[in-house]
Amino acid sequence: MPLPPLLAATAIPTHLTPWGMYLAADTVVKTVMIGLAVASIATWTILLAKSWELGRHARQLRQARARLLEAARLPPHGGDASFDHGAANALVEAACNELRLSHDAAVPEGIKERVASRLERIELQHARQLRSGIGLLASIGAIAPFVGLFGTVWGIMNSFVGIAQANTTNLAVVAPGIAEALLATALGLVAAIPAVVVYNHFTRVLAGIRTLMGDLSAAVQQLVSRDLDRAAIASARTAH
């Protein structure tokens, strides 16, 4: 069934659809578009993967923090299933190892300092691990608009070359090439804007996880201090 005259006049030609413009684009512009499409796919992949990973990590930290805040003593390594994995396991294991290595130390303050130092290094190590992949989002957000602009400049250059070769300034001849070039800029923005939004989102999530890690580390140090005080009291009673 033919289109009404008004619709037929305003219908977009097939070669001016996004797919048609991609097929008609120069090789360099096509390469830019493919790279930006891959960057966009990478952004959404990181969003899904890191959301699951960080959400699971935050739940584990909250559960471990709740257990430690209710505990009267530092749980022995491997003695509680709640601390058999993740950052909680590393913090408890580090504290237990330091207490084991310092069992003959006479100054509790030195033990506490060494435990705090171990826990701080573990916090930093886990923070680096959790940030893996997120730096790519910052790179995509910063670079994608310029990559798209490069594709646009290249496409417009080719359009002007075509104008010179055709020896005409007819808009119908110029418009397709310019539209193909501008599509690269649009794809650059499509890749960059979600990357920046997702990066800022994960920055806030990581700040919350760092707070949970700090709470967990503080709880471990409190239990270590409590155990050392009990040991000192027991030693004093034995001496008397």
mmCIF file of C-alpha atoms in Angstrom:
data_model
loop_
_atom_site.group_PDB
_atom_site.id
_atom_site.type_symbol
_atom_site.label_atom_id
_atom_site.label_comp_id
_atom_site.label_asym_id
_atom_site.label_seq_id
_atom_site.Cartn_x
_atom_site.Cartn_y
_atom_site.Cartn_z
ATOM 1 C CA MET A 1 0.000 0.000 0.000
ATOM 2 C CA PRO A 2 1.644 3.312 -1.049
ATOM 3 C CA LEU A 3 2.203 6.025 1.543
ATOM 4 C CA PRO A 4 0.074 9.199 1.409
ATOM 5 C CA PRO A 5 1.859 12.028 -0.430
ATOM 6 C CA LEU A 6 2.623 13.968 2.785
ATOM 7 C CA LEU A 7 4.117 10.940 4.551
ATOM 8 C CA ALA A 8 6.009 9.911 1.455
ATOM 9 C CA ALA A 9 7.556 13.363 1.295
ATOM 10 C CA THR A 10 8.650 13.309 4.949
ATOM 11 C CA ALA A 11 9.765 9.654 5.147
ATOM 12 C CA ILE A 12 13.478 9.223 5.886
ATOM 13 C CA PRO A 13 15.378 7.621 3.000
ATOM 14 C CA THR A 14 16.834 4.225 3.787
ATOM 15 C CA HIS A 15 20.410 5.451 3.395
ATOM 16 C CA LEU A 16 19.817 8.145 6.046
ATOM 17 C CA THR A 17 18.778 5.749 8.785
ATOM 18 C CA PRO A 18 21.468 5.074 11.437
ATOM 19 C CA TRP A 19 22.239 1.659 9.950
ATOM 20 C CA GLY A 20 22.247 3.000 6.414
ATOM 21 C CA MET A 21 24.570 5.841 7.404
ATOM 22 C CA TYR A 22 26.911 3.359 9.061
ATOM 23 C CA LEU A 23 27.045 1.191 5.940
ATOM 24 C CA ALA A 24 27.727 4.227 3.757
ATOM 25 C CA ALA A 25 30.383 5.706 6.062
ATOM 26 C CA ASP A 26 34.096 5.799 5.372
ATOM 27 C CA THR A 27 36.289 2.988 6.738
ATOM 28 C CA VAL A 28 37.826 5.252 9.378
ATOM 29 C CA VAL A 29 34.400 6.490 10.520
ATOM 30 C CA LYS A 30 33.135 2.899 10.623
ATOM 31 C CA THR A 31 36.094 1.924 12.802
ATOM 32 C CA VAL A 32 35.330 4.815 15.158
ATOM 33 C CA MET A 33 31.674 3.784 15.375
ATOM 34 C CA ILE A 34 32.557 0.161 16.099
ATOM 35 C CA GLY A 35 35.011 1.222 18.804
ATOM 36 C CA LEU A 36 32.400 3.433 20.447
ATOM 37 C CA ALA A 37 29.814 0.640 20.277
ATOM 38 C CA VAL A 38 32.290 -1.730 21.968
ATOM 39 C CA ALA A 39 32.969 0.903 24.644
ATOM 40 C CA SER A 40 29.240 1.259 25.268
ATOM 41 C CA ILE A 41 28.841 -2.523 25.593
ATOM 42 C CA ALA A 42 31.786 -2.579 28.015
ATOM 43 C CA THR A 43 30.096 0.091 30.156
ATOM 44 C CA TRP A 44 26.883 -1.894 30.533
ATOM 45 C CA THR A 45 28.819 -5.119 31.128
ATOM 46 C CA ILE A 46 30.809 -3.502 33.936
ATOM 47 C CA LEU A 47 27.594 -2.081 35.397
ATOM 48 C CA LEU A 48 25.995 -5.521 35.642
ATOM 49 C CA ALA A 49 29.106 -7.406 36.793
ATOM 50 C CA LYS A 50 30.312 -4.866 39.357
ATOM 51 C CA SER A 51 26.816 -4.262 40.731
ATOM 52 C CA TRP A 52 26.542 -7.969 41.536
ATOM 53 C CA GLU A 53 30.080 -8.152 42.928
ATOM 54 C CA LEU A 54 29.875 -5.031 45.079
ATOM 55 C CA GLY A 55 26.384 -5.870 46.314
ATOM 56 C CA ARG A 56 27.519 -9.338 47.419
ATOM 57 C CA HIS A 57 30.629 -7.890 49.063
ATOM 58 C CA ALA A 58 28.607 -5.276 50.963
ATOM 59 C CA ARG A 59 26.180 -7.922 52.250
ATOM 60 C CA GLN A 60 29.065 -10.068 53.512
ATOM 61 C CA LEU A 61 30.637 -7.091 55.272
ATOM 62 C CA ARG A 62 27.373 -6.129 56.967
ATOM 63 C CA GLN A 63 26.806 -9.679 58.179
ATOM 64 C CA ALA A 64 30.372 -9.984 59.473
ATOM 65 C CA ARG A 65 30.175 -6.598 61.184
ATOM 66 C CA ALA A 66 26.971 -7.604 62.955
ATOM 67 C CA ARG A 67 28.580 -10.846 64.162
ATOM 68 C CA LEU A 68 31.722 -9.112 65.407
ATOM 69 C CA LEU A 69 29.813 -6.377 67.229
ATOM 70 C CA GLU A 70 27.922 -9.064 69.137
ATOM 71 C CA ALA A 71 31.010 -11.200 69.841
ATOM 72 C CA ALA A 72 32.692 -11.125 73.244
ATOM 73 C CA ARG A 73 36.000 -12.505 71.930
ATOM 74 C CA LEU A 74 37.853 -12.549 68.652
ATOM 75 C CA PRO A 75 36.644 -15.661 66.806
ATOM 76 C CA PRO A 76 39.478 -18.094 66.041
ATOM 77 C CA HIS A 77 40.419 -18.364 62.388
ATOM 78 C CA GLY A 78 38.253 -21.054 60.821
ATOM 79 C CA GLY A 79 36.037 -21.253 63.875
ATOM 80 C CA ASP A 80 33.098 -19.328 62.415
ATOM 81 C CA ALA A 81 31.615 -19.969 58.981
ATOM 82 C CA SER A 82 30.691 -16.277 58.699
ATOM 83 C CA PHE A 83 34.375 -15.417 58.297
ATOM 84 C CA ASP A 84 35.420 -18.135 55.855
ATOM 85 C CA HIS A 85 35.610 -15.826 52.836
ATOM 86 C CA GLY A 86 36.200 -12.276 51.710
ATOM 87 C CA ALA A 87 37.523 -9.306 53.607
ATOM 88 C CA ALA A 88 36.151 -10.463 56.967
ATOM 89 C CA ASN A 89 38.190 -13.649 56.719
ATOM 90 C CA ALA A 90 41.344 -11.713 55.836
ATOM 91 C CA LEU A 91 40.923 -9.270 58.743
ATOM 92 C CA VAL A 92 40.206 -11.955 61.351
ATOM 93 C CA GLU A 93 43.032 -14.148 60.032
ATOM 94 C CA ALA A 94 45.505 -11.241 60.156
ATOM 95 C CA ALA A 95 44.529 -10.398 63.737
ATOM 96 C CA CYS A 96 44.777 -14.044 64.843
ATOM 97 C CA ASN A 97 48.176 -14.440 63.166
ATOM 98 C CA GLU A 98 49.546 -11.339 64.869
ATOM 99 C CA LEU A 99 48.279 -12.504 68.254
ATOM 100 C CA ARG A 100 49.886 -15.894 67.650
ATOM 101 C CA LEU A 101 53.219 -14.385 66.630
ATOM 102 C CA SER A 102 53.158 -11.940 69.549
ATOM 103 C CA HIS A 103 52.073 -14.386 72.252
ATOM 104 C CA ASP A 104 55.276 -13.753 74.206
ATOM 105 C CA ALA A 105 55.236 -9.962 73.802
ATOM 106 C CA ALA A 106 55.053 -8.030 77.035
ATOM 107 C CA VAL A 107 53.581 -4.738 75.746
ATOM 108 C CA PRO A 108 49.925 -4.934 74.590
ATOM 109 C CA GLU A 109 50.149 -1.506 72.935
ATOM 110 C CA GLY A 110 52.746 -2.829 70.498
ATOM 111 C CA ILE A 111 50.498 -5.740 69.588
ATOM 112 C CA LYS A 112 47.588 -3.385 68.964
ATOM 113 C CA GLU A 113 49.720 -1.202 66.695
ATOM 114 C CA ARG A 114 50.882 -4.174 64.656
ATOM 115 C CA VAL A 115 47.322 -5.489 64.342
ATOM 116 C CA ALA A 116 46.117 -2.051 63.207
ATOM 117 C CA SER A 117 48.920 -1.890 60.636
ATOM 118 C CA ARG A 118 48.039 -5.313 59.221
ATOM 119 C CA LEU A 119 44.349 -4.447 59.005
ATOM 120 C CA GLU A 120 45.052 -1.142 57.273
ATOM 121 C CA ARG A 121 47.066 -2.881 54.553
ATOM 122 C CA ILE A 122 44.291 -5.427 54.041
ATOM 123 C CA GLU A 123 41.722 -2.634 53.706
ATOM 124 C CA LEU A 124 43.813 -0.943 51.022
ATOM 125 C CA GLN A 125 44.376 -4.218 49.166
ATOM 126 C CA HIS A 126 40.658 -5.025 49.060
ATOM 127 C CA ALA A 127 39.846 -1.464 47.997
ATOM 128 C CA ARG A 128 42.208 -1.845 45.019
ATOM 129 C CA GLN A 129 40.638 -5.172 44.096
ATOM 130 C CA LEU A 130 37.123 -3.772 44.212
ATOM 131 C CA ARG A 131 38.096 -0.828 42.007
ATOM 132 C CA SER A 132 39.326 -3.114 39.226
ATOM 133 C CA GLY A 133 37.446 -2.408 36.021
ATOM 134 C CA ILE A 134 35.939 0.845 37.253
ATOM 135 C CA GLY A 135 38.869 2.891 35.966
ATOM 136 C CA LEU A 136 37.859 1.832 32.449
ATOM 137 C CA LEU A 137 34.590 3.736 32.906
ATOM 138 C CA ALA A 138 36.489 6.940 33.641
ATOM 139 C CA SER A 139 38.588 6.416 30.513
ATOM 140 C CA ILE A 140 35.505 5.823 28.356
ATOM 141 C CA GLY A 141 33.756 8.878 29.782
ATOM 142 C CA ALA A 142 36.778 11.084 29.127
ATOM 143 C CA ILE A 143 37.869 9.767 25.718
ATOM 144 C CA ALA A 144 34.669 8.694 23.921
ATOM 145 C CA PRO A 145 33.459 12.244 23.057
ATOM 146 C CA PHE A 146 36.836 13.066 21.479
ATOM 147 C CA VAL A 147 36.899 9.798 19.553
ATOM 148 C CA GLY A 148 33.432 10.573 18.234
ATOM 149 C CA LEU A 149 34.570 14.097 17.347
ATOM 150 C CA PHE A 150 37.524 12.650 15.449
ATOM 151 C CA GLY A 151 35.123 10.492 13.426
ATOM 152 C CA THR A 152 32.962 13.545 12.739
ATOM 153 C CA VAL A 153 35.910 15.675 11.579
ATOM 154 C CA TRP A 154 37.140 12.879 9.333
ATOM 155 C CA GLY A 155 33.685 12.375 7.849
ATOM 156 C CA ILE A 156 33.170 16.091 7.196
ATOM 157 C CA MET A 157 36.586 16.275 5.521
ATOM 158 C CA ASN A 158 35.514 13.473 3.210
ATOM 159 C CA SER A 159 32.253 15.311 2.530
ATOM 160 C CA PHE A 160 34.098 18.449 1.457
ATOM 161 C CA VAL A 161 36.354 16.359 -0.753
ATOM 162 C CA GLY A 162 33.220 14.877 -2.344
ATOM 163 C CA ILE A 163 31.807 18.368 -2.873
ATOM 164 C CA ALA A 164 34.969 19.438 -4.650
ATOM 165 C CA GLN A 165 34.994 16.350 -6.855
ATOM 166 C CA ALA A 166 31.281 16.683 -7.695
ATOM 167 C CA ASN A 167 31.729 20.406 -8.338
ATOM 168 C CA THR A 168 28.370 21.153 -6.691
ATOM 169 C CA THR A 169 27.071 22.615 -3.452
ATOM 170 C CA ASN A 170 23.689 20.947 -3.681
ATOM 171 C CA LEU A 171 22.519 20.141 -0.125
ATOM 172 C CA ALA A 172 21.207 16.765 -1.238
ATOM 173 C CA VAL A 173 24.756 15.805 -2.196
ATOM 174 C CA VAL A 174 26.370 17.177 0.988
ATOM 175 C CA ALA A 175 23.814 16.098 3.607
ATOM 176 C CA PRO A 176 24.405 12.304 3.647
ATOM 177 C CA GLY A 177 28.135 12.621 4.297
ATOM 178 C CA ILE A 178 27.634 15.212 7.035
ATOM 179 C CA ALA A 179 24.909 13.101 8.636
ATOM 180 C CA GLU A 180 27.237 10.082 8.686
ATOM 181 C CA ALA A 181 29.931 12.190 10.324
ATOM 182 C CA LEU A 182 27.588 13.572 12.982
ATOM 183 C CA LEU A 183 26.476 10.034 13.802
ATOM 184 C CA ALA A 184 29.980 9.393 15.143
ATOM 185 C CA THR A 185 29.627 12.309 17.587
ATOM 186 C CA ALA A 186 26.248 11.013 18.687
ATOM 187 C CA LEU A 187 27.710 7.561 19.347
ATOM 188 C CA GLY A 188 30.539 9.183 21.320
ATOM 189 C CA LEU A 189 28.023 10.859 23.597
ATOM 190 C CA VAL A 190 25.993 7.648 23.869
ATOM 191 C CA ALA A 191 29.129 5.859 25.076
ATOM 192 C CA ALA A 192 30.428 8.652 27.333
ATOM 193 C CA ILE A 193 27.328 9.785 29.241
ATOM 194 C CA PRO A 194 26.377 6.364 30.717
ATOM 195 C CA ALA A 195 30.046 5.698 31.518
ATOM 196 C CA VAL A 196 30.297 8.884 33.582
ATOM 197 C CA VAL A 197 26.986 8.218 35.364
ATOM 198 C CA VAL A 198 27.943 4.605 36.164
ATOM 199 C CA TYR A 199 31.430 5.662 37.317
ATOM 200 C CA ASN A 200 29.967 8.216 39.743
ATOM 201 C CA HIS A 201 27.499 5.595 40.995
ATOM 202 C CA PHE A 202 30.263 3.081 41.707
ATOM 203 C CA THR A 203 32.360 5.783 43.379
ATOM 204 C CA ARG A 204 29.551 6.289 45.909
ATOM 205 C CA VAL A 205 29.100 2.530 46.358
ATOM 206 C CA LEU A 206 32.822 2.030 46.953
ATOM 207 C CA ALA A 207 32.831 4.821 49.524
ATOM 208 C CA GLY A 208 30.088 2.966 51.399
ATOM 209 C CA ILE A 209 32.053 -0.289 51.238
ATOM 210 C CA ARG A 210 35.163 1.472 52.524
ATOM 211 C CA THR A 211 33.081 2.659 55.483
ATOM 212 C CA LEU A 212 31.920 -0.915 56.125
ATOM 213 C CA MET A 213 35.517 -2.122 55.924
ATOM 214 C CA GLY A 214 36.542 0.533 58.417
ATOM 215 C CA ASP A 215 33.755 -0.521 60.788
ATOM 216 C CA LEU A 216 34.798 -4.155 60.469
ATOM 217 C CA SER A 217 38.449 -3.324 61.092
ATOM 218 C CA ALA A 218 37.507 -1.264 64.149
ATOM 219 C CA ALA A 219 35.408 -4.143 65.490
ATOM 220 C CA VAL A 220 38.345 -6.556 65.075
ATOM 221 C CA GLN A 221 40.681 -4.152 66.870
ATOM 222 C CA GLN A 222 38.184 -3.751 69.704
ATOM 223 C CA LEU A 223 38.002 -7.509 70.157
ATOM 224 C CA VAL A 224 41.806 -7.783 70.096
ATOM 225 C CA SER A 225 42.079 -5.072 72.731
ATOM 226 C CA ARG A 226 39.442 -6.784 74.848
ATOM 227 C CA ASP A 227 41.222 -10.143 74.635
ATOM 228 C CA LEU A 228 44.553 -8.555 75.544
ATOM 229 C CA ASP A 229 43.014 -6.857 78.571
ATOM 230 C CA ARG A 230 41.536 -10.153 79.705
ATOM 231 C CA ALA A 231 44.921 -11.841 79.274
ATOM 232 C CA ALA A 232 46.627 -9.102 81.290
ATOM 233 C CA ILE A 233 44.089 -9.432 84.109
ATOM 234 C CA ALA A 234 44.466 -13.212 84.130
ATOM 235 C CA SER A 235 48.266 -12.899 84.266
ATOM 236 C CA ALA A 236 48.027 -10.439 87.177
ATOM 237 C CA ARG A 237 45.749 -12.773 89.141
ATOM 238 C CA THR A 238 48.060 -15.685 88.496
ATOM 239 C CA ALA A 239 51.055 -13.666 89.673
ATOM 240 C CA HIS A 240 49.295 -12.854 92.911
#
